[in-house]
């Protein structure tokens, strides 16, 4: 045995002894362990590839911040700098606040004479037609929206870890944005209600027109090596289902919960809870974004999607491993589909569990727009095994071609893939903020 090996062995023994001592010394109601320098495990999904994901683990003491309000968070984010940094969020931070910490509501952002009533009158399709809104009210809406964006869009730079402290850290009203940055970790944090005060009318979306909101609670664009773990993201306190209908369309106040677009790559989303929302997770936002080819590689495991209407996820281009997730459609909630298979996507779905009310059928779980393949095995639907691919191919109306089982890749980076039944139980117990053991 070399001296070096001996030293290492001794050090390891010492670490084990100290660890045991630590275990013995932990009081019954111990504080949760410090997770702020955790890094992604070596095989834990796509974010483990090509050097892995360490976030701000290399931060020096001067770049470890505990923040309790928007101003502190903005200072710690440091304009999206790439200095290694750890940001611990304590308590609830409201992004809709001014520099003194006073809450701002939609009226505070409104400028230029914008009013929802006047906006609706100006762009009513019966009088305005199908042209894109323009003129006084649309300009005033844009100016007002810019004032809100300046407060709630928070840019996260490279080499950053953001963690919630304890079990009650909340960031509300914000859109956290990782744009063209590498090596970011977001964990143990509740992201709530990225509410858009100023939705825009898009008369040419989806044939009937639609309301479009600007903000995702977490948006990755051109982001690489991102690990999102034990977050809870929802519209809590402002459900879109309670918004009115204008121009015969739901006046949506929220965009995605976690959208992954713009050539993002190598992302792992684990043990997180996505709830009470319409469009949860978009991976790839355009059929014409061919720069996304070979990118948008994402692993989703042990996440819960509850009361999510659609996009859990919807995928273009990416090789996306979806395993051991739990899907719940409560009685009475709106539902369209869960797995969206779009252009050149390679969704590899394994051992996911779906629980739905009786009006939702297995054929509803998958929807394709110009998709060509879906790998799925081990799916559990209301407790019974189902073959989602066979069901999709026998029930789809014919507007879309059949899907093949060959998505052209096999996931290599992943932890143990449990049965759907076991994953369903463990995710119910363990997914979401405040639940890191
Ligand atoms: Ca979005």
Tab-separated table of C-alpha atoms and ligand atoms in Angstrom:
chain	number	residue	atom	x	y	z
A	1	UNK	CA	0.000	0.000	0.000
A	2	UNK	CA	1.485	3.384	-0.981
A	3	UNK	CA	1.661	6.220	1.508
A	4	UNK	CA	-0.922	8.092	-0.535
A	5	UNK	CA	-3.368	5.217	-0.538
A	6	UNK	CA	-2.811	4.742	3.201
A	7	UNK	CA	-3.463	8.424	3.866
A	8	UNK	CA	-6.582	8.294	1.751
A	9	UNK	CA	-7.805	5.164	3.524
A	10	UNK	CA	-7.168	6.771	6.904
A	11	UNK	CA	-8.987	9.920	5.798
A	12	UNK	CA	-11.927	7.859	4.609
A	13	UNK	CA	-12.039	5.938	7.914
A	14	UNK	CA	-11.959	9.208	9.785
A	15	UNK	CA	-14.788	10.562	7.632
A	16	UNK	CA	-16.853	7.437	8.288
A	17	UNK	CA	-16.183	7.694	12.033
A	18	UNK	CA	-17.114	11.365	12.076
A	19	UNK	CA	-20.200	10.565	10.030
A	20	UNK	CA	-21.264	7.923	12.546
A	21	UNK	CA	-20.558	10.339	15.369
A	22	UNK	CA	-22.669	12.927	13.515
A	23	UNK	CA	-25.525	10.458	13.214
A	24	UNK	CA	-25.355	9.717	16.929
A	25	UNK	CA	-25.310	13.409	17.788
A	26	UNK	CA	-28.270	14.474	15.630
A	27	UNK	CA	-31.106	15.590	17.920
A	28	UNK	CA	-34.611	14.355	17.207
A	29	UNK	CA	-35.669	17.606	15.538
A	30	UNK	CA	-32.486	18.351	13.624
A	31	UNK	CA	-32.324	21.168	11.114
A	32	UNK	CA	-32.352	19.865	7.537
A	33	UNK	CA	-28.831	19.221	6.313
A	34	UNK	CA	-27.092	21.914	4.294
A	35	UNK	CA	-27.771	21.050	0.657
A	36	UNK	CA	-26.281	24.195	-0.815
A	37	UNK	CA	-23.033	22.628	-2.063
A	38	UNK	CA	-24.602	19.405	-3.340
A	39	UNK	CA	-23.766	18.486	-6.910
A	40	UNK	CA	-25.590	16.225	-9.334
A	41	UNK	CA	-24.772	12.513	-8.985
A	42	UNK	CA	-22.574	11.083	-11.737
A	43	UNK	CA	-25.318	9.136	-13.537
A	44	UNK	CA	-28.362	11.269	-12.758
A	45	UNK	CA	-29.800	12.014	-16.173
A	46	UNK	CA	-28.723	14.168	-19.057
A	47	UNK	CA	-27.351	16.983	-16.840
A	48	UNK	CA	-24.708	14.495	-15.671
A	49	UNK	CA	-23.223	14.238	-19.180
A	50	UNK	CA	-20.127	16.045	-20.408
A	51	UNK	CA	-18.638	17.061	-17.049
A	52	UNK	CA	-21.822	17.042	-14.989
A	53	UNK	CA	-23.544	19.810	-13.056
A	54	UNK	CA	-22.061	21.435	-9.970
A	55	UNK	CA	-23.841	24.818	-9.936
A	56	UNK	CA	-22.262	27.183	-7.433
A	57	UNK	CA	-20.512	24.478	-5.383
A	58	UNK	CA	-17.145	26.147	-5.981
A	59	UNK	CA	-18.320	29.474	-4.514
A	60	UNK	CA	-16.007	31.166	-2.036
A	61	UNK	CA	-17.496	32.425	1.235
A	62	UNK	CA	-18.001	35.917	-0.169
A	63	UNK	CA	-20.396	34.463	-2.751
A	64	UNK	CA	-22.682	32.530	-0.435
A	65	UNK	CA	-25.759	34.659	0.168
A	66	UNK	CA	-28.886	34.194	2.235
A	67	UNK	CA	-31.629	36.403	0.851
A	68	UNK	CA	-35.033	37.323	2.233
A	69	UNK	CA	-36.405	39.839	-0.265
A	70	UNK	CA	-36.339	40.748	-3.952
A	71	UNK	CA	-33.633	43.369	-3.535
A	72	UNK	CA	-31.324	40.876	-1.820
A	73	UNK	CA	-32.025	38.233	-4.434
A	74	UNK	CA	-31.282	40.661	-7.270
A	75	UNK	CA	-27.995	41.672	-5.629
A	76	UNK	CA	-26.999	38.027	-5.134
A	77	UNK	CA	-27.838	37.129	-8.756
A	78	UNK	CA	-25.310	39.787	-9.694
A	79	UNK	CA	-26.772	40.606	-13.097
A	80	UNK	CA	-26.436	37.018	-14.264
A	81	UNK	CA	-22.671	36.939	-13.690
A	82	UNK	CA	-20.809	33.630	-14.010
A	83	UNK	CA	-18.978	33.921	-10.674
A	84	UNK	CA	-19.622	30.719	-8.692
A	85	UNK	CA	-22.337	31.616	-6.194
A	86	UNK	CA	-24.787	30.024	-3.812
A	87	UNK	CA	-28.055	31.786	-3.102
A	88	UNK	CA	-30.165	30.568	-0.216
A	89	UNK	CA	-33.729	31.812	-0.151
A	90	UNK	CA	-35.265	32.188	3.302
A	91	UNK	CA	-39.020	32.575	3.690
A	92	UNK	CA	-41.206	34.083	0.976
A	93	UNK	CA	-39.855	36.511	-1.607
A	94	UNK	CA	-42.335	38.465	-3.716
A	95	UNK	CA	-40.903	39.572	-7.076
A	96	UNK	CA	-43.667	42.128	-7.511
A	97	UNK	CA	-42.111	44.638	-5.139
A	98	UNK	CA	-40.410	47.998	-5.493
A	99	UNK	CA	-36.931	48.778	-4.221
A	100	UNK	CA	-38.343	49.542	-0.765
A	101	UNK	CA	-39.951	46.102	-0.639
A	102	UNK	CA	-43.493	47.394	-1.090
A	103	UNK	CA	-45.835	45.173	-3.109
A	104	UNK	CA	-46.665	46.268	-6.644
A	105	UNK	CA	-49.937	45.237	-8.229
A	106	UNK	CA	-51.026	45.436	-11.844
A	107	UNK	CA	-52.295	49.002	-11.449
A	108	UNK	CA	-48.833	50.078	-10.309
A	109	UNK	CA	-47.318	48.888	-13.582
A	110	UNK	CA	-50.030	50.309	-15.799
A	111	UNK	CA	-48.979	53.222	-17.952
A	112	UNK	CA	-49.813	55.022	-21.195
A	113	UNK	CA	-53.562	54.830	-20.671
A	114	UNK	CA	-53.785	51.031	-20.919
A	115	UNK	CA	-57.027	49.558	-19.670
A	116	UNK	CA	-58.214	45.959	-20.070
A	117	UNK	CA	-61.658	47.266	-20.970
A	118	UNK	CA	-60.354	49.574	-23.697
A	119	UNK	CA	-57.981	46.865	-24.944
A	120	UNK	CA	-60.861	44.403	-25.304
A	121	UNK	CA	-62.954	47.012	-27.093
A	122	UNK	CA	-60.099	47.926	-29.465
A	123	UNK	CA	-59.215	44.384	-30.610
A	124	UNK	CA	-62.579	42.631	-30.568
A	125	UNK	CA	-62.360	40.286	-33.584
A	126	UNK	CA	-65.902	41.318	-34.605
A	127	UNK	CA	-64.718	44.856	-35.314
A	128	UNK	CA	-60.904	44.655	-35.434
A	129	UNK	CA	-60.722	41.430	-37.451
A	130	UNK	CA	-57.823	38.993	-37.364
A	131	UNK	CA	-54.936	41.451	-37.690
A	132	UNK	CA	-52.284	41.545	-34.984
A	133	UNK	CA	-53.199	44.189	-32.371
A	134	UNK	CA	-51.499	47.523	-33.013
A	135	UNK	CA	-52.027	51.143	-32.080
A	136	UNK	CA	-52.595	53.029	-28.856
A	137	UNK	CA	-53.878	50.277	-26.550
A	138	UNK	CA	-51.352	47.669	-27.727
A	139	UNK	CA	-48.512	50.178	-27.322
A	140	UNK	CA	-49.744	51.040	-23.839
A	141	UNK	CA	-50.003	47.308	-23.013
A	142	UNK	CA	-46.415	46.771	-24.133
A	143	UNK	CA	-45.149	49.733	-22.106
A	144	UNK	CA	-47.005	48.494	-19.032
A	145	UNK	CA	-45.765	44.935	-19.548
A	146	UNK	CA	-42.175	46.176	-19.789
A	147	UNK	CA	-42.548	47.744	-16.342
A	148	UNK	CA	-43.670	44.435	-14.871
A	149	UNK	CA	-40.960	42.473	-16.714
A	150	UNK	CA	-38.292	44.770	-15.263
A	151	UNK	CA	-39.364	43.665	-11.783
A	152	UNK	CA	-40.159	39.981	-12.153
A	153	UNK	CA	-37.729	38.639	-14.772
A	154	UNK	CA	-34.695	37.476	-12.803
A	155	UNK	CA	-31.669	36.274	-14.742
A	156	UNK	CA	-29.593	33.405	-13.392
A	157	UNK	CA	-25.985	33.244	-14.617
A	158	UNK	CA	-23.584	30.327	-14.965
A	159	UNK	CA	-22.165	28.461	-11.971
A	160	UNK	CA	-25.082	29.297	-9.710
A	161	UNK	CA	-26.940	27.265	-7.110
A	162	UNK	CA	-30.258	28.568	-5.804
A	163	UNK	CA	-31.730	26.643	-2.895
A	164	UNK	CA	-34.600	27.221	-0.541
A	165	UNK	CA	-33.810	27.043	3.158
A	166	UNK	CA	-35.830	24.608	5.194
A	167	UNK	CA	-39.312	23.651	4.089
A	168	UNK	CA	-40.992	26.982	3.437
A	169	UNK	CA	-38.924	28.908	0.867
A	170	UNK	CA	-41.130	30.514	-1.780
A	171	UNK	CA	-40.383	32.748	-4.730
A	172	UNK	CA	-43.655	34.173	-5.946
A	173	UNK	CA	-44.558	36.198	-8.996
A	174	UNK	CA	-41.116	35.738	-10.550
A	175	UNK	CA	-39.887	34.350	-13.824
A	176	UNK	CA	-36.462	32.831	-13.146
A	177	UNK	CA	-34.566	32.812	-16.425
A	178	UNK	CA	-31.432	30.862	-17.270
A	179	UNK	CA	-30.442	32.256	-20.643
A	180	UNK	CA	-27.287	31.217	-22.465
A	181	UNK	CA	-25.761	30.084	-19.190
A	182	UNK	CA	-24.109	26.830	-18.087
A	183	UNK	CA	-24.040	24.872	-14.846
A	184	UNK	CA	-27.032	25.886	-12.742
A	185	UNK	CA	-28.818	24.132	-9.885
A	186	UNK	CA	-32.255	25.095	-8.541
A	187	UNK	CA	-33.495	23.015	-5.600
A	188	UNK	CA	-35.898	22.876	-2.714
A	189	UNK	CA	-37.828	25.953	-3.740
A	190	UNK	CA	-41.476	26.714	-4.358
A	191	UNK	CA	-42.024	28.854	-7.449
A	192	UNK	CA	-45.474	30.307	-7.422
A	193	UNK	CA	-47.697	32.252	-9.763
A	194	UNK	CA	-45.673	34.012	-12.482
A	195	UNK	CA	-48.773	36.094	-13.129
A	196	UNK	CA	-48.851	38.286	-16.234
A	197	UNK	CA	-50.775	41.524	-15.661
A	198	UNK	CA	-50.892	42.234	-19.382
A	199	UNK	CA	-51.729	39.233	-21.609
A	200	UNK	CA	-51.599	39.894	-25.354
A	201	UNK	CA	-54.286	38.843	-27.839
A	202	UNK	CA	-52.913	36.676	-30.652
A	203	UNK	CA	-55.718	36.400	-33.215
A	204	UNK	CA	-53.891	33.863	-35.378
A	205	UNK	CA	-52.865	31.299	-32.791
A	206	UNK	CA	-54.469	27.882	-33.086
A	207	UNK	CA	-57.226	28.905	-35.510
A	208	UNK	CA	-59.435	30.540	-32.871
A	209	UNK	CA	-56.891	33.009	-31.556
A	210	UNK	CA	-55.538	32.846	-28.036
A	211	UNK	CA	-54.377	34.899	-25.090
A	212	UNK	CA	-50.637	34.712	-24.568
A	213	UNK	CA	-48.875	35.402	-21.310
A	214	UNK	CA	-45.197	36.151	-21.133
A	215	UNK	CA	-43.802	34.389	-18.109
A	216	UNK	CA	-42.652	30.896	-17.223
A	217	UNK	CA	-41.919	30.380	-13.527
A	218	UNK	CA	-38.597	28.912	-14.706
A	219	UNK	CA	-37.337	29.350	-18.256
A	220	UNK	CA	-34.236	27.764	-19.715
A	221	UNK	CA	-33.134	29.220	-23.044
A	222	UNK	CA	-29.745	28.318	-24.436
A	223	UNK	CA	-29.045	26.839	-21.001
A	224	UNK	CA	-26.790	23.818	-20.497
A	225	UNK	CA	-26.100	21.571	-17.495
A	226	UNK	CA	-29.114	22.482	-15.410
A	227	UNK	CA	-30.369	20.402	-12.501
A	228	UNK	CA	-33.829	21.248	-11.212
A	229	UNK	CA	-34.660	19.192	-8.142
A	230	UNK	CA	-37.370	19.200	-5.503
A	231	UNK	CA	-39.055	22.337	-6.730
A	232	UNK	CA	-42.790	22.942	-6.548
A	233	UNK	CA	-44.118	25.090	-9.390
A	234	UNK	CA	-47.745	26.140	-9.638
A	235	UNK	CA	-50.220	28.963	-10.188
A	236	UNK	CA	-51.221	28.860	-6.563
A	237	UNK	CA	-53.535	31.738	-5.634
A	238	UNK	CA	-54.303	32.658	-9.273
A	239	UNK	CA	-55.635	29.599	-11.144
A	240	UNK	CA	-56.239	30.261	-14.842
A	241	UNK	CA	-59.416	28.190	-14.601
A	242	UNK	CA	-60.904	31.072	-12.598
A	243	UNK	CA	-59.962	33.709	-15.161
A	244	UNK	CA	-62.726	34.990	-17.431
A	245	UNK	CA	-63.193	34.195	-21.086
A	246	UNK	CA	-62.557	37.007	-23.561
A	247	UNK	CA	-63.114	36.622	-27.303
A	248	UNK	CA	-64.325	33.103	-26.451
A	249	UNK	CA	-60.860	32.128	-25.149
A	250	UNK	CA	-59.598	31.662	-21.587
A	251	UNK	CA	-57.776	34.804	-20.453
A	252	UNK	CA	-54.576	32.923	-19.522
A	253	UNK	CA	-52.355	34.675	-16.998
A	254	UNK	CA	-49.495	32.168	-17.059
A	255	UNK	CA	-47.232	30.647	-19.672
A	256	UNK	CA	-45.128	27.582	-18.782
A	257	UNK	CA	-44.055	26.275	-15.398
A	258	UNK	CA	-40.710	25.096	-16.776
A	259	UNK	CA	-40.016	25.764	-20.438
A	260	UNK	CA	-36.807	24.472	-22.002
A	261	UNK	CA	-36.142	26.113	-25.343
A	262	UNK	CA	-33.637	27.930	-27.542
A	263	UNK	CA	-31.075	25.143	-27.897
A	264	UNK	CA	-30.960	24.302	-24.198
A	265	UNK	CA	-29.291	20.968	-23.522
A	266	UNK	CA	-28.316	18.514	-20.772
A	267	UNK	CA	-31.053	19.100	-18.214
A	268	UNK	CA	-32.228	16.872	-15.359
A	269	UNK	CA	-35.541	17.604	-13.646
A	270	UNK	CA	-36.108	15.367	-10.646
A	271	UNK	CA	-38.391	14.968	-7.634
A	272	UNK	CA	-40.335	18.094	-8.495
A	273	UNK	CA	-44.014	18.882	-8.364
A	274	UNK	CA	-45.837	20.710	-11.143
A	275	UNK	CA	-49.399	21.593	-10.271
A	276	UNK	CA	-52.534	23.609	-10.919
A	277	UNK	CA	-51.518	24.889	-14.307
A	278	UNK	CA	-52.412	24.716	-17.983
A	279	UNK	CA	-49.221	24.346	-20.085
A	280	UNK	CA	-46.638	22.843	-17.733
A	281	UNK	CA	-43.481	22.054	-19.680
A	282	UNK	CA	-42.540	22.875	-23.245
A	283	UNK	CA	-39.307	21.368	-24.543
A	284	UNK	CA	-38.610	23.022	-27.909
A	285	UNK	CA	-40.877	25.874	-28.911
A	286	UNK	CA	-40.890	25.806	-32.692
A	287	UNK	CA	-40.905	23.297	-35.540
A	288	UNK	CA	-38.662	25.674	-37.479
A	289	UNK	CA	-36.022	25.955	-34.719
A	290	UNK	CA	-33.783	23.432	-36.440
A	291	UNK	CA	-30.830	24.639	-34.339
A	292	UNK	CA	-32.472	22.565	-31.576
A	293	UNK	CA	-31.572	19.378	-33.495
A	294	UNK	CA	-29.210	17.251	-31.377
A	295	UNK	CA	-29.955	19.398	-28.325
A	296	UNK	CA	-32.874	19.637	-25.870
A	297	UNK	CA	-31.663	16.451	-24.147
A	298	UNK	CA	-33.636	16.289	-20.911
A	299	UNK	CA	-34.286	13.697	-18.196
A	300	UNK	CA	-37.502	13.895	-16.173
A	301	UNK	CA	-37.727	11.479	-13.292
A	302	UNK	CA	-39.728	11.166	-10.084
A	303	UNK	CA	-41.781	14.264	-10.789
A	304	UNK	CA	-45.445	14.750	-10.077
A	305	UNK	CA	-47.815	16.461	-12.497
A	306	UNK	CA	-51.094	17.176	-10.743
A	307	UNK	CA	-53.956	19.217	-12.188
A	308	UNK	CA	-51.906	19.993	-15.279
A	309	UNK	CA	-53.993	20.478	-18.421
A	310	UNK	CA	-51.290	19.779	-20.999
A	311	UNK	CA	-47.545	19.634	-21.843
A	312	UNK	CA	-46.117	17.233	-19.293
A	313	UNK	CA	-44.027	17.621	-21.341
A	314	UNK	CA	-44.564	18.546	-25.008
A	315	UNK	CA	-41.356	17.827	-26.924
A	316	UNK	CA	-39.770	18.864	-30.203
A	317	UNK	CA	-36.360	17.588	-31.355
A	318	UNK	CA	-35.054	16.459	-27.962
A	319	UNK	CA	-34.082	13.059	-26.654
A	320	UNK	CA	-36.161	13.135	-23.501
A	321	UNK	CA	-36.132	10.373	-20.897
A	322	UNK	CA	-39.374	10.403	-18.933
A	323	UNK	CA	-39.254	7.761	-16.208
A	324	UNK	CA	-40.914	7.088	-12.870
A	325	UNK	CA	-43.174	10.127	-12.966
A	326	UNK	CA	-46.582	10.378	-11.344
A	327	UNK	CA	-49.499	12.004	-13.143
A	328	UNK	CA	-52.730	12.864	-11.353
A	329	UNK	CA	-55.838	14.325	-12.955
A	330	UNK	CA	-58.252	15.128	-10.134
A	331	UNK	CA	-61.993	14.776	-10.604
A	332	UNK	CA	-63.422	17.936	-12.130
A	333	UNK	CA	-60.138	19.401	-13.408
A	334	UNK	CA	-59.606	20.312	-17.028
A	335	UNK	CA	-57.376	17.923	-18.985
A	336	UNK	CA	-56.120	17.669	-22.556
A	337	UNK	CA	-53.090	15.321	-22.628
A	338	UNK	CA	-49.829	14.609	-20.837
A	339	UNK	CA	-47.154	13.463	-23.305
A	340	UNK	CA	-46.936	15.705	-26.360
A	341	UNK	CA	-44.966	14.180	-29.215
A	342	UNK	CA	-43.951	16.789	-31.765
A	343	UNK	CA	-41.498	17.275	-34.608
A	344	UNK	CA	-38.397	15.041	-34.507
A	345	UNK	CA	-38.890	14.283	-30.813
A	346	UNK	CA	-37.460	11.180	-29.127
A	347	UNK	CA	-39.478	10.645	-25.951
A	348	UNK	CA	-38.364	7.519	-24.075
A	349	UNK	CA	-41.073	6.953	-21.457
A	350	UNK	CA	-40.611	4.239	-18.855
A	351	UNK	CA	-42.667	3.175	-15.878
A	352	UNK	CA	-44.862	6.237	-15.400
A	353	UNK	CA	-48.123	6.094	-13.462
A	354	UNK	CA	-51.319	7.939	-14.398
A	355	UNK	CA	-54.352	8.360	-12.159
A	356	UNK	CA	-57.381	9.964	-13.783
A	357	UNK	CA	-61.138	10.252	-13.400
A	358	UNK	CA	-63.300	8.023	-15.584
A	359	UNK	CA	-63.868	10.545	-18.387
A	360	UNK	CA	-60.125	10.494	-19.204
A	361	UNK	CA	-59.113	7.480	-21.280
A	362	UNK	CA	-55.674	5.988	-21.880
A	363	UNK	CA	-55.934	7.244	-25.477
A	364	UNK	CA	-56.029	10.809	-24.151
A	365	UNK	CA	-52.615	10.617	-22.468
A	366	UNK	CA	-50.590	11.010	-25.666
A	367	UNK	CA	-51.002	13.612	-28.375
A	368	UNK	CA	-48.924	13.977	-31.501
A	369	UNK	CA	-48.339	16.948	-33.734
A	370	UNK	CA	-46.123	15.857	-36.558
A	371	UNK	CA	-44.372	13.354	-34.273
A	372	UNK	CA	-43.082	10.072	-35.617
A	373	UNK	CA	-42.069	7.915	-32.646
A	374	UNK	CA	-42.649	7.236	-28.971
A	375	UNK	CA	-40.932	4.620	-26.843
A	376	UNK	CA	-43.027	3.589	-23.865
A	377	UNK	CA	-42.913	0.659	-21.496
A	378	UNK	CA	-44.217	-0.070	-18.034
A	379	UNK	CA	-47.021	2.493	-18.098
A	380	UNK	CA	-49.623	2.145	-15.368
A	381	UNK	CA	-53.057	3.672	-15.977
A	382	UNK	CA	-55.395	3.736	-12.973
A	383	UNK	CA	-53.533	0.746	-11.632
A	384	UNK	CA	-53.527	-1.306	-14.839
A	385	UNK	CA	-50.662	-1.797	-17.276
A	386	UNK	CA	-51.330	-0.237	-20.680
A	387	UNK	CA	-49.442	0.042	-23.959
A	388	UNK	CA	-49.742	3.740	-24.727
A	389	UNK	CA	-48.236	3.333	-28.172
A	390	UNK	CA	-50.673	0.644	-29.304
A	391	UNK	CA	-53.577	2.621	-27.864
A	392	UNK	CA	-52.432	5.822	-29.539
A	393	UNK	CA	-52.094	4.097	-32.875
A	394	UNK	CA	-55.523	2.466	-32.726
A	395	UNK	CA	-57.435	5.507	-31.477
A	396	UNK	CA	-55.815	8.506	-33.103
A	397	UNK	CA	-58.277	10.004	-35.496
A	398	UNK	CA	-56.124	9.760	-38.601
A	399	UNK	CA	-55.103	13.401	-38.715
A	400	UNK	CA	-51.704	12.264	-37.460
A	401	UNK	CA	-49.620	9.329	-38.690
A	402	UNK	CA	-49.015	6.300	-36.483
A	403	UNK	CA	-46.055	6.478	-34.142
A	404	UNK	CA	-43.290	3.877	-34.246
A	405	UNK	CA	-41.536	2.560	-31.123
A	406	UNK	CA	-38.078	3.428	-32.437
A	407	UNK	CA	-36.972	6.796	-31.090
A	408	UNK	CA	-33.400	6.167	-32.182
A	409	UNK	CA	-31.710	6.201	-28.785
A	410	UNK	CA	-31.577	4.393	-25.463
A	411	UNK	CA	-30.975	6.312	-22.221
A	412	UNK	CA	-27.647	5.530	-20.564
A	413	UNK	CA	-27.538	8.065	-17.724
A	414	UNK	CA	-30.124	7.331	-15.071
A	415	UNK	CA	-30.561	5.944	-11.589
A	416	UNK	CA	-32.568	2.831	-10.766
A	417	UNK	CA	-35.751	2.678	-12.794
A	418	UNK	CA	-38.436	1.458	-10.392
A	419	UNK	CA	-41.799	-0.011	-11.240
A	420	UNK	CA	-44.469	2.597	-11.962
A	421	UNK	CA	-46.416	1.478	-8.888
A	422	UNK	CA	-43.474	1.982	-6.575
A	423	UNK	CA	-42.499	5.297	-8.197
A	424	UNK	CA	-46.091	6.509	-7.836
A	425	UNK	CA	-45.964	5.932	-4.071
A	426	UNK	CA	-42.500	7.378	-3.574
A	427	UNK	CA	-43.146	10.463	-5.680
A	428	UNK	CA	-46.394	11.123	-3.783
A	429	UNK	CA	-44.354	11.068	-0.593
A	430	UNK	CA	-41.160	12.720	-1.691
A	431	UNK	CA	-41.546	15.100	-4.652
A	432	UNK	CA	-41.627	18.862	-4.307
A	433	UNK	CA	-40.026	21.604	-2.235
A	434	UNK	CA	-39.359	21.013	1.445
A	435	UNK	CA	-38.994	17.297	1.015
A	436	UNK	CA	-35.297	16.636	0.555
A	437	UNK	CA	-34.297	13.866	2.907
B	1	LIG	CA1	-42.759	29.932	-22.295
